[in-house]
mmCIF file of C-alpha atoms and ligand atoms in Angstrom:
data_model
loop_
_atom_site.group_PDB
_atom_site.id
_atom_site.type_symbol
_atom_site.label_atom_id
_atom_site.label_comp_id
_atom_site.label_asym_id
_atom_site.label_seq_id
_atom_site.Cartn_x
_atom_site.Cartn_y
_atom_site.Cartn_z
ATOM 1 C CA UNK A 170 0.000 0.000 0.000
ATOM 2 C CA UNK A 171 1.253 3.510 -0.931
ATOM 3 C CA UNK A 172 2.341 5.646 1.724
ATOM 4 C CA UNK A 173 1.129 8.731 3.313
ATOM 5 C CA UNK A 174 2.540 12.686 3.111
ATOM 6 C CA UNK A 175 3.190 12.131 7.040
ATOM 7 C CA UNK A 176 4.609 8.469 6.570
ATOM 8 C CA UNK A 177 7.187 9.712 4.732
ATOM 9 C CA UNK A 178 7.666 12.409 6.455
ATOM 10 C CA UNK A 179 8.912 10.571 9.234
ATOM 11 C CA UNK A 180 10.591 8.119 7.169
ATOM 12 C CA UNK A 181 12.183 10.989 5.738
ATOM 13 C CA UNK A 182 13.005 12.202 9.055
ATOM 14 C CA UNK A 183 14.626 9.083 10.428
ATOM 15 C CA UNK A 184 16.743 9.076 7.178
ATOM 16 C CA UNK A 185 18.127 12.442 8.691
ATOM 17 C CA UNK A 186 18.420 10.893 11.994
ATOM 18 C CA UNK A 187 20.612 8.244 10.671
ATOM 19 C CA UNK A 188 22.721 10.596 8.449
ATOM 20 C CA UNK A 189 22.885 13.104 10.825
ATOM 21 C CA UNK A 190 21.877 12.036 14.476
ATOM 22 C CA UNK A 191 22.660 15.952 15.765
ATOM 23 C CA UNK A 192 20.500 18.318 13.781
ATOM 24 C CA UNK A 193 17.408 17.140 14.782
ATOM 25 C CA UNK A 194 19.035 16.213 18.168
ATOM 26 C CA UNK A 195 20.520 19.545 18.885
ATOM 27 C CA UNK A 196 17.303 21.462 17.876
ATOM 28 C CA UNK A 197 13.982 20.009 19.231
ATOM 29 C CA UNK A 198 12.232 22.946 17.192
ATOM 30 C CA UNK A 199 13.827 21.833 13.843
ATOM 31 C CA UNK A 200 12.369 18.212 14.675
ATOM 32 C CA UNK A 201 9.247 20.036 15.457
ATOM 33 C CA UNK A 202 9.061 22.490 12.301
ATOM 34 C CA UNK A 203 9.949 19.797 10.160
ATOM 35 C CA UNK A 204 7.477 16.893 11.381
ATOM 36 C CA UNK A 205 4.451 19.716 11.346
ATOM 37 C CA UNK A 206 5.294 21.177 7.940
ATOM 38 C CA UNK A 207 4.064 19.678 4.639
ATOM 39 C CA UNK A 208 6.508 19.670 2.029
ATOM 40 C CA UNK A 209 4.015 18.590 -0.676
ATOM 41 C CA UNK A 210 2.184 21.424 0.050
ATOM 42 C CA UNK A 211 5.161 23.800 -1.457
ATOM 43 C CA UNK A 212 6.313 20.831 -4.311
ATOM 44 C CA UNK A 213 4.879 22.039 -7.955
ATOM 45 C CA UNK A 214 3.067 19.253 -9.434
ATOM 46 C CA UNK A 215 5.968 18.401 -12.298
ATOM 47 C CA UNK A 216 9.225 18.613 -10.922
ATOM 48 C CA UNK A 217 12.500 17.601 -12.857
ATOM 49 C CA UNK A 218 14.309 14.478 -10.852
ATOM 50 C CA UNK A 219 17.887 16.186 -10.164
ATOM 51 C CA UNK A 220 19.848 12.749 -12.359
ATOM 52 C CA UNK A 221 19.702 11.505 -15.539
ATOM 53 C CA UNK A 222 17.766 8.900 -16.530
ATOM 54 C CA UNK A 223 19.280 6.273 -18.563
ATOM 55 C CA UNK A 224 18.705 7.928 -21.616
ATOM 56 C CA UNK A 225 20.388 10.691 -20.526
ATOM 57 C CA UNK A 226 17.733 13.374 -19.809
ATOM 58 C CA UNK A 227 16.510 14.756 -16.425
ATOM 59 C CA UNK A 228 12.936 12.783 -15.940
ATOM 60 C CA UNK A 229 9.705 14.438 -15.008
ATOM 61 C CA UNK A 230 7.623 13.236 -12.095
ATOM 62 C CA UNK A 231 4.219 14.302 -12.084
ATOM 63 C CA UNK A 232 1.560 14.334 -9.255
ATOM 64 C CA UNK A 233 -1.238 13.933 -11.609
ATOM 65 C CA UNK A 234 0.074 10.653 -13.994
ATOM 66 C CA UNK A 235 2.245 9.052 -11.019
ATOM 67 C CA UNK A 236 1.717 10.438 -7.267
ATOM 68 C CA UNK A 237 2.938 7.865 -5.508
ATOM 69 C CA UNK A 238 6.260 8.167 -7.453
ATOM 70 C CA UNK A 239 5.631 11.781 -6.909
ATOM 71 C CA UNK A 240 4.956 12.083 -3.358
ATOM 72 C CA UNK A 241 7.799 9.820 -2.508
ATOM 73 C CA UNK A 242 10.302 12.095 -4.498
ATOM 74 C CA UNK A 243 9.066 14.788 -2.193
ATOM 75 C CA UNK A 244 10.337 13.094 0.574
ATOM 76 C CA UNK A 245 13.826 11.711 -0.408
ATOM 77 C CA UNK A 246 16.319 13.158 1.997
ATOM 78 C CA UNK A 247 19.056 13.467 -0.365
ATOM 79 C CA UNK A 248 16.860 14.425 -3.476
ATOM 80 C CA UNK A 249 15.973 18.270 -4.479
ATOM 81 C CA UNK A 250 13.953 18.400 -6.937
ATOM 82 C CA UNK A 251 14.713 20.576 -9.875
ATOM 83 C CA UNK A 252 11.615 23.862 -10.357
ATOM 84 C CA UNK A 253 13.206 25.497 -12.736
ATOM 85 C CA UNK A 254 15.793 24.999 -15.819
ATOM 86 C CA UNK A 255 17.189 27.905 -17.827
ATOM 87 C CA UNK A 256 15.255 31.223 -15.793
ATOM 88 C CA UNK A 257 11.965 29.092 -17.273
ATOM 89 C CA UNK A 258 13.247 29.028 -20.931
ATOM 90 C CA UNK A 259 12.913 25.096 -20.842
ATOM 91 C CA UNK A 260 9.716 23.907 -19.787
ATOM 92 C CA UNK A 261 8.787 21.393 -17.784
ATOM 93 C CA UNK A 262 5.330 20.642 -19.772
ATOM 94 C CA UNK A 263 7.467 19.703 -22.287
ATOM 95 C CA UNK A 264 8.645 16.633 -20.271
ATOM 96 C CA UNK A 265 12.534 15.623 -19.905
ATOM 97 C CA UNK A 266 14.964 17.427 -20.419
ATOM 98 C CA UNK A 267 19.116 16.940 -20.968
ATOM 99 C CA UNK A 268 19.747 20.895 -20.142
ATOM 100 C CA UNK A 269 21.517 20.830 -16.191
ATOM 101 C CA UNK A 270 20.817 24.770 -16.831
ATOM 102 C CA UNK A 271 19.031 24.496 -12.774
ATOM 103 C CA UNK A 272 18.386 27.921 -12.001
ATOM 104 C CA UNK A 273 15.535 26.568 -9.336
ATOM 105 C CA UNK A 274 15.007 23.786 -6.933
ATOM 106 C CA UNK A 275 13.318 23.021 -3.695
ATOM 107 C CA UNK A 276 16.111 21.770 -1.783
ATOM 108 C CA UNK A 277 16.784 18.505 -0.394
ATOM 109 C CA UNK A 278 15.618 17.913 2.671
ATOM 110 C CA UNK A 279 19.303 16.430 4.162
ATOM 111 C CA UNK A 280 20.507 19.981 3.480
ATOM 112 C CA UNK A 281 17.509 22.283 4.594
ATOM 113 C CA UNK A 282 18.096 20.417 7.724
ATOM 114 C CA UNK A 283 22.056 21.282 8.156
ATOM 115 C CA UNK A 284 21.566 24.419 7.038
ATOM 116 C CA UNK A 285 18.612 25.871 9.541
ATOM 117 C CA UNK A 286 20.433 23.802 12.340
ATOM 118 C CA UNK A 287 24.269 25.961 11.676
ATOM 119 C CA UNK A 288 21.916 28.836 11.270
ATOM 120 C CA UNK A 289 20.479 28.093 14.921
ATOM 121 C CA UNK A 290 18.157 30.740 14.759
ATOM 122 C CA UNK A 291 16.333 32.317 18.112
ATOM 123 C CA UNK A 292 12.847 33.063 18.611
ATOM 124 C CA UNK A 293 12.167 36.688 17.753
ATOM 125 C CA UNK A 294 15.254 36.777 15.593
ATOM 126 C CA UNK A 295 14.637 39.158 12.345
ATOM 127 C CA UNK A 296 15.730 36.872 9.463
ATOM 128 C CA UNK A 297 16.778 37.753 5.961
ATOM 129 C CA UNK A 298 16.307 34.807 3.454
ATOM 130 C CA UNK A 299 17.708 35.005 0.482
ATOM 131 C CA UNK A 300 16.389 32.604 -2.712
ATOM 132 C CA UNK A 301 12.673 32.417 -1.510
ATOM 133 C CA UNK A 302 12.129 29.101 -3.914
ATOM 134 C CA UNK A 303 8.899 27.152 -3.401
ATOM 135 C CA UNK A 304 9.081 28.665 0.390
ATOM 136 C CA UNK A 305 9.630 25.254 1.894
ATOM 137 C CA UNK A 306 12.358 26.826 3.925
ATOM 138 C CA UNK A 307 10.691 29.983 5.013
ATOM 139 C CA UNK A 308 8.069 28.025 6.139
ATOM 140 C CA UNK A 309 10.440 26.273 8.571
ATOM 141 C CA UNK A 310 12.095 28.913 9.645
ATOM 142 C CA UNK A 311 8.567 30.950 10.627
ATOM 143 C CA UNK A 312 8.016 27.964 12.719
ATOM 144 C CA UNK A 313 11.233 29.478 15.130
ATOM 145 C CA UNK A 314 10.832 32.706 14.659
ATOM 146 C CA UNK A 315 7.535 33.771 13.069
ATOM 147 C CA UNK A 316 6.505 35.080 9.946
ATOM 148 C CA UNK A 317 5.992 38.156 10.181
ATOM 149 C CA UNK A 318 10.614 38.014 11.526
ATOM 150 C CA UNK A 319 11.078 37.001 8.125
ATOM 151 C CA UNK A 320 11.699 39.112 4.974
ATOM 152 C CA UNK A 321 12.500 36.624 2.035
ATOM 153 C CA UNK A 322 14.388 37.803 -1.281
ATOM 154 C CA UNK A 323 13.505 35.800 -4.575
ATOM 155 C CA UNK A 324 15.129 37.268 -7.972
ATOM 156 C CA UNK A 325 12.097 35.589 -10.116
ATOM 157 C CA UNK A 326 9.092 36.817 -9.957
ATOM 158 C CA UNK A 327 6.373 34.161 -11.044
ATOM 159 C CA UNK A 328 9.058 31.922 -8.324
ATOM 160 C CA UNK A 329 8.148 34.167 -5.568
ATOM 161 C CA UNK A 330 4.466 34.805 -6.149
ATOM 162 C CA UNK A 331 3.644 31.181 -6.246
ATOM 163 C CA UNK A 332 5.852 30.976 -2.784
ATOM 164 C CA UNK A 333 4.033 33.457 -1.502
ATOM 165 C CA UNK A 334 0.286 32.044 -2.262
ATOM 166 C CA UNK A 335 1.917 28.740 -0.821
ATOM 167 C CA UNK A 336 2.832 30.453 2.802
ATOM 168 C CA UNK A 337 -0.178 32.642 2.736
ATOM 169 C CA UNK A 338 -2.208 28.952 2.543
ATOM 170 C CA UNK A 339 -0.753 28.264 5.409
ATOM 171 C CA UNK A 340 -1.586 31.211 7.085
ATOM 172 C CA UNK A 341 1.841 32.166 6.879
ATOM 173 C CA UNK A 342 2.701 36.188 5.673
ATOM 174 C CA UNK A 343 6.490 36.496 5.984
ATOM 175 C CA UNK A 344 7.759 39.678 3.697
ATOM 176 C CA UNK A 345 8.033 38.333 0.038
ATOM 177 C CA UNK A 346 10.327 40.568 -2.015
ATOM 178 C CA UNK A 347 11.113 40.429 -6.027
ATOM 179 C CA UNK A 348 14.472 41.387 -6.167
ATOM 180 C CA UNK A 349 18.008 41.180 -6.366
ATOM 181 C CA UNK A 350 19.148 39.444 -2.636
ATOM 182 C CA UNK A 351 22.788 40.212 -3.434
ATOM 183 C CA UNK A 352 21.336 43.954 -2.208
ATOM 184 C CA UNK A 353 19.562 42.221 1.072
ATOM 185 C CA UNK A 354 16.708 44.489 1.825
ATOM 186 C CA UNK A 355 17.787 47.641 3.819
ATOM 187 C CA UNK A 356 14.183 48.819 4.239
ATOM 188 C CA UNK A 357 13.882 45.953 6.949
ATOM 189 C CA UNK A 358 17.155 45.844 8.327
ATOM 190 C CA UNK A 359 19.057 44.957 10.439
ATOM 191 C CA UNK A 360 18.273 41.405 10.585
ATOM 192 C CA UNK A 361 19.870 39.010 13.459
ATOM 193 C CA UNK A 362 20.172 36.186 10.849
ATOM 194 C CA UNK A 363 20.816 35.779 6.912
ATOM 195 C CA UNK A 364 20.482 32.582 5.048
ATOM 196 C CA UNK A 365 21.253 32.442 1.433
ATOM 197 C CA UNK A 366 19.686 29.430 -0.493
ATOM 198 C CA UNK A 367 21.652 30.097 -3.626
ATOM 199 C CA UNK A 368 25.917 30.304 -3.751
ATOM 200 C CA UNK A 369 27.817 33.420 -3.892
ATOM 201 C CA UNK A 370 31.667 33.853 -4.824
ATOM 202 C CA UNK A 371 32.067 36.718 -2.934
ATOM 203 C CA UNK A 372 30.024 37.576 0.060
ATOM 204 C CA UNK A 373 27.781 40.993 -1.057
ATOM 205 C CA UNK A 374 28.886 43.979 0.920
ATOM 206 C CA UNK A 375 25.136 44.775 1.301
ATOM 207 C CA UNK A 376 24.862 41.941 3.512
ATOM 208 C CA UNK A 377 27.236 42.775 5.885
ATOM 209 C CA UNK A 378 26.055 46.404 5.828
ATOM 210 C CA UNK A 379 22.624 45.185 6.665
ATOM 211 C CA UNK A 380 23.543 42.791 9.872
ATOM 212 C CA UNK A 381 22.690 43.670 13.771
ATOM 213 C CA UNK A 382 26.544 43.278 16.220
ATOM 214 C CA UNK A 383 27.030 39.472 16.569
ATOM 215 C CA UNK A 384 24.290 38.631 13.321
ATOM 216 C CA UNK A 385 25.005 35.593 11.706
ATOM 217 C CA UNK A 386 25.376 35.105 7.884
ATOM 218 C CA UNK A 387 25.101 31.357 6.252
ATOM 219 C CA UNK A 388 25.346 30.899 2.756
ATOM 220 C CA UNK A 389 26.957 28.261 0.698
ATOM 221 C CA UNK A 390 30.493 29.906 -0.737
ATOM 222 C CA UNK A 391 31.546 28.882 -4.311
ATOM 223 C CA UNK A 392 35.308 26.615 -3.601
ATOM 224 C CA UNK A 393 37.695 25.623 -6.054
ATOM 225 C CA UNK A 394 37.444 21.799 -5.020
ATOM 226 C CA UNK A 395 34.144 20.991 -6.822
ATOM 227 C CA UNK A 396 31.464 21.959 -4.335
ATOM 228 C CA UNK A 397 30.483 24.742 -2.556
ATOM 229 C CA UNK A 398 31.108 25.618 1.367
ATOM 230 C CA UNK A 399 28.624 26.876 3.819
ATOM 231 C CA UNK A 400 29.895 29.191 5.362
ATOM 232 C CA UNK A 401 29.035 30.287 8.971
ATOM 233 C CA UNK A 402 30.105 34.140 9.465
ATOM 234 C CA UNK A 403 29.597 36.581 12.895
ATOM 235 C CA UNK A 404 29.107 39.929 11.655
ATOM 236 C CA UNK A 405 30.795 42.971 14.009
ATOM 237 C CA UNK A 406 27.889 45.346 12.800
ATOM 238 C CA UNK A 407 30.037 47.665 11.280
ATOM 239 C CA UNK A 408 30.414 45.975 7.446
ATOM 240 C CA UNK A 409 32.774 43.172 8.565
ATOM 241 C CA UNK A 410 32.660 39.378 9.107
ATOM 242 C CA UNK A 411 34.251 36.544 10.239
ATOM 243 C CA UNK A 412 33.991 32.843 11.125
ATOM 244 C CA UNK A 413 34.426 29.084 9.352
ATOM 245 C CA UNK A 414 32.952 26.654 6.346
ATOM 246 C CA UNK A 415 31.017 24.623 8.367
ATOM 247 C CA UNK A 416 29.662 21.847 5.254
ATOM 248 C CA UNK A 417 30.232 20.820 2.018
ATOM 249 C CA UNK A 418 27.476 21.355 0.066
ATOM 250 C CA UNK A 419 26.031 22.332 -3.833
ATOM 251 C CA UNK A 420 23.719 24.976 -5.197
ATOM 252 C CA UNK A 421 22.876 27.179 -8.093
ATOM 253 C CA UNK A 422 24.822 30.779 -7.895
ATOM 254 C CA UNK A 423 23.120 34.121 -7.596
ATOM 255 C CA UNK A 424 22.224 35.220 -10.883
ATOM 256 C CA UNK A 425 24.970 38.012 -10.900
ATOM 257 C CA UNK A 426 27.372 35.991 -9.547
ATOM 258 C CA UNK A 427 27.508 32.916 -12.398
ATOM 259 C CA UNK A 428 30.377 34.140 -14.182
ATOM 260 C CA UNK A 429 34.026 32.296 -13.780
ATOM 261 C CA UNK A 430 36.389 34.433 -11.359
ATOM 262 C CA UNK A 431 39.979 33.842 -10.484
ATOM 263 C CA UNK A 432 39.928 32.307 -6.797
ATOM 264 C CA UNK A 433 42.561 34.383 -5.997
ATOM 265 C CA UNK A 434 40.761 37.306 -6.843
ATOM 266 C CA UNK A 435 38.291 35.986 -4.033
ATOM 267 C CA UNK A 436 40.779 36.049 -1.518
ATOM 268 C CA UNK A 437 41.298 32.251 -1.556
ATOM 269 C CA UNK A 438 45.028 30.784 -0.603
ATOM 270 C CA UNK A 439 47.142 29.186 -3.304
ATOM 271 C CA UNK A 440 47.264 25.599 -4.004
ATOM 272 C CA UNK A 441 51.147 25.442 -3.302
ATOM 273 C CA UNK A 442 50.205 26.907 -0.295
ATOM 274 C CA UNK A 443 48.584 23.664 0.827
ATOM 275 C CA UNK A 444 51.053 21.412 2.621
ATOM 276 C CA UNK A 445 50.940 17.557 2.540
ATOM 277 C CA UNK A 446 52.534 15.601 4.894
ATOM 278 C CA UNK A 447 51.697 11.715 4.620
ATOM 279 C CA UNK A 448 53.724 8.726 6.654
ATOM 280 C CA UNK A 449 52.180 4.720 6.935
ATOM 281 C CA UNK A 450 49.870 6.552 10.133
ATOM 282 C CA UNK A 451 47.940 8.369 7.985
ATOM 283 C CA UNK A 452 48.552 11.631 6.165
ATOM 284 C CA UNK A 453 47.578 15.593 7.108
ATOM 285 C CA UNK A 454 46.843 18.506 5.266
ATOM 286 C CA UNK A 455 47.315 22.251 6.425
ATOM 287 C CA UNK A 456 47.813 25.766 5.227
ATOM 288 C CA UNK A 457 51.649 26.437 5.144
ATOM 289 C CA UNK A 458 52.547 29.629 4.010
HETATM 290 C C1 SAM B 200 17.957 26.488 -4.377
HETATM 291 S S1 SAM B 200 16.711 27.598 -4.837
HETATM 292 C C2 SAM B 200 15.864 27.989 -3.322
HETATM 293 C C3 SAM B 200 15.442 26.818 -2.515
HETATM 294 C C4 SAM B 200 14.445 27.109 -1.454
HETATM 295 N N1 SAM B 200 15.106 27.298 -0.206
HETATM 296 C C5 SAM B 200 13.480 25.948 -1.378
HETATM 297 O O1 SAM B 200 13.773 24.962 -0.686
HETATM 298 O O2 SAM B 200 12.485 26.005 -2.094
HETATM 299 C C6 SAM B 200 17.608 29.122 -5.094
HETATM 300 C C7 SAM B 200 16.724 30.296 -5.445
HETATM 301 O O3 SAM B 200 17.534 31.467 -5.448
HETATM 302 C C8 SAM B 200 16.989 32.342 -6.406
HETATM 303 N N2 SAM B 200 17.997 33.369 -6.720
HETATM 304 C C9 SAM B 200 19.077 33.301 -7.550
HETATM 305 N N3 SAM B 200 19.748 34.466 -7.541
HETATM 306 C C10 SAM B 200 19.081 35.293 -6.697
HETATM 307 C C11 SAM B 200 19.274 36.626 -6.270
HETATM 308 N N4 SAM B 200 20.303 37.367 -6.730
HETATM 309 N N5 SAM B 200 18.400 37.145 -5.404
HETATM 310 C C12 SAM B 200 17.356 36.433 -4.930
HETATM 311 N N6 SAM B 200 17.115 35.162 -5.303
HETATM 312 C C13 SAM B 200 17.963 34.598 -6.165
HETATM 313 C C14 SAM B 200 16.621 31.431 -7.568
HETATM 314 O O4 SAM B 200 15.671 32.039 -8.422
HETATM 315 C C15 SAM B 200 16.086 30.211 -6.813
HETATM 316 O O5 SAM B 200 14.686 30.262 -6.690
#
């Protein structure tokens, strides 16, 4: 027998646990937000699945024509599902696709979950989200802090009207704005918290401009191994930040940020200024300059 929205839910949830025993651990609000909040609700009804099938193309699922298949995509842990290819210039009622063009995806769950538990936002906190998507995330995030805390930046705007219906079903009214996040939103600052659900190469100076003393900024930070970083910063309140990559993890870039840049133009070390030391006990690898 098929399984239910909540079933998998907690199946999905337990899948975390295993992965990750300590954000749901460490957080008794996450576990909370997350078992009371129904993905589905904020999943469009054709997704792309984020690999290729055998023939090479990115599969649709569709609630309509397969929603157990569907429904059970929603709630893979390690699976986001893909909302949007190419700003919307492939379509996804035109069926699969081989374009990796993402430029939109509800993210997986495995990683919504890392990310609001680094974030370890307070109750009351004013939050500035950046990359609104579906609204899956804002929704977990009002759960800590409330709605009306939240001011949510999505560069598309058919992306963040259809979030916004979704959270307003939900009785949900955070600030939706249509615009560029790399700017933050300075009408509503300062903000105790940013989270960025797309990658930047450089951190935008508007962000640290717009952050309270001790404010914490997460976003995922573009590396020159492959993936992209979290990375957890403290902001002084006076433009400046500092603090560690906490995760390894992957997303699309800000739109103004997708071009190719010299890492050391970003402030990154060299590679020869990695040192490798290595013996039959096992090897290490530190900054040597
Ligand atoms: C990974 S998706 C968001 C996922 C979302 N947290 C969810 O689970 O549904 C990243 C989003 O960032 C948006 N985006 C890209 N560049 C942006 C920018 N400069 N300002 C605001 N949003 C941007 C994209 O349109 C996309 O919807």
């Amino acid at each position: 027998m098929a399984k239910t929205a909540a079933g998998l839910r907690r199946q999905c949830m337990d899948t975390i646990d295993t992965y990750q025993g300590g954000y749901f651990h460490d957080r008794p609000w996450l576990r909370t937000a997350f078992a009371a909040t129904p993905r589905e609700h904020f999943t469009p009804d054709r997704v792309w699945w984020h690999q290729r099938a055998e023939d090479g193309r990115y599969p649709v699922l569709d609630r309509h024509a397969d929603p157990d298949q569907w429904l059970q995509a929603v709630y893979t842990a390690d699976a986001a599902l893909v909302t949007q290819i190419a700003d919307g210039a492939v379509r996804v009622e035109d069926g699969p696709t081989t374009s990796n063009d993402f430029t939109s995806s509800l993210s997986c769950p495995l990683v919504v979950v890392n990310m609001l538990h680094h974030l370890d936002p307070q109750p009351g906190d004013a939050v500035l989200e950046i990359g609104t998507g579906t609204g899956y995330s804002t929704a977990l995030l009002a759960a800590r802090v409330g709605a009306r805390n939240i001011t949510t930046v999505e560069i598309d705007a058919t992306i963040a009207e259809r979030a916004r219906d979704k959270l307003n079903g939900l009785g949900l009214a955070p600030t939706v704005v249509v615009g560029d996040g790399e700017q933050g939103h300075p009408a509503r600052a300062s903000y105790d918290r940013l989270i960025s659900t797309a990658a930047v190469q450089r951190i935008p100076p508007a962000w640290l401009d717009q952050m309270s003393t001790d404010g914490t900024i997460l976003t995922p930070l573009a590396t020159p191994f492959g993936s992209d970083a979290l990375a957890l910063l403290r902001c002084d309140g006076h433009g400046a930040a500092e603090g560690r990559l906490v995760a390894a993890v992957n997303f699309m870039p800000v739109r103004g940020q997708r071009g190719h840049r010299r890492w050391r133009d970003l402030g990154w070390f060299r590679f020869p200024d990695l040192h490798v030391t290595v013996d039959h006990d096992g090897q290490d690898i530190r900054i040597q300059k």
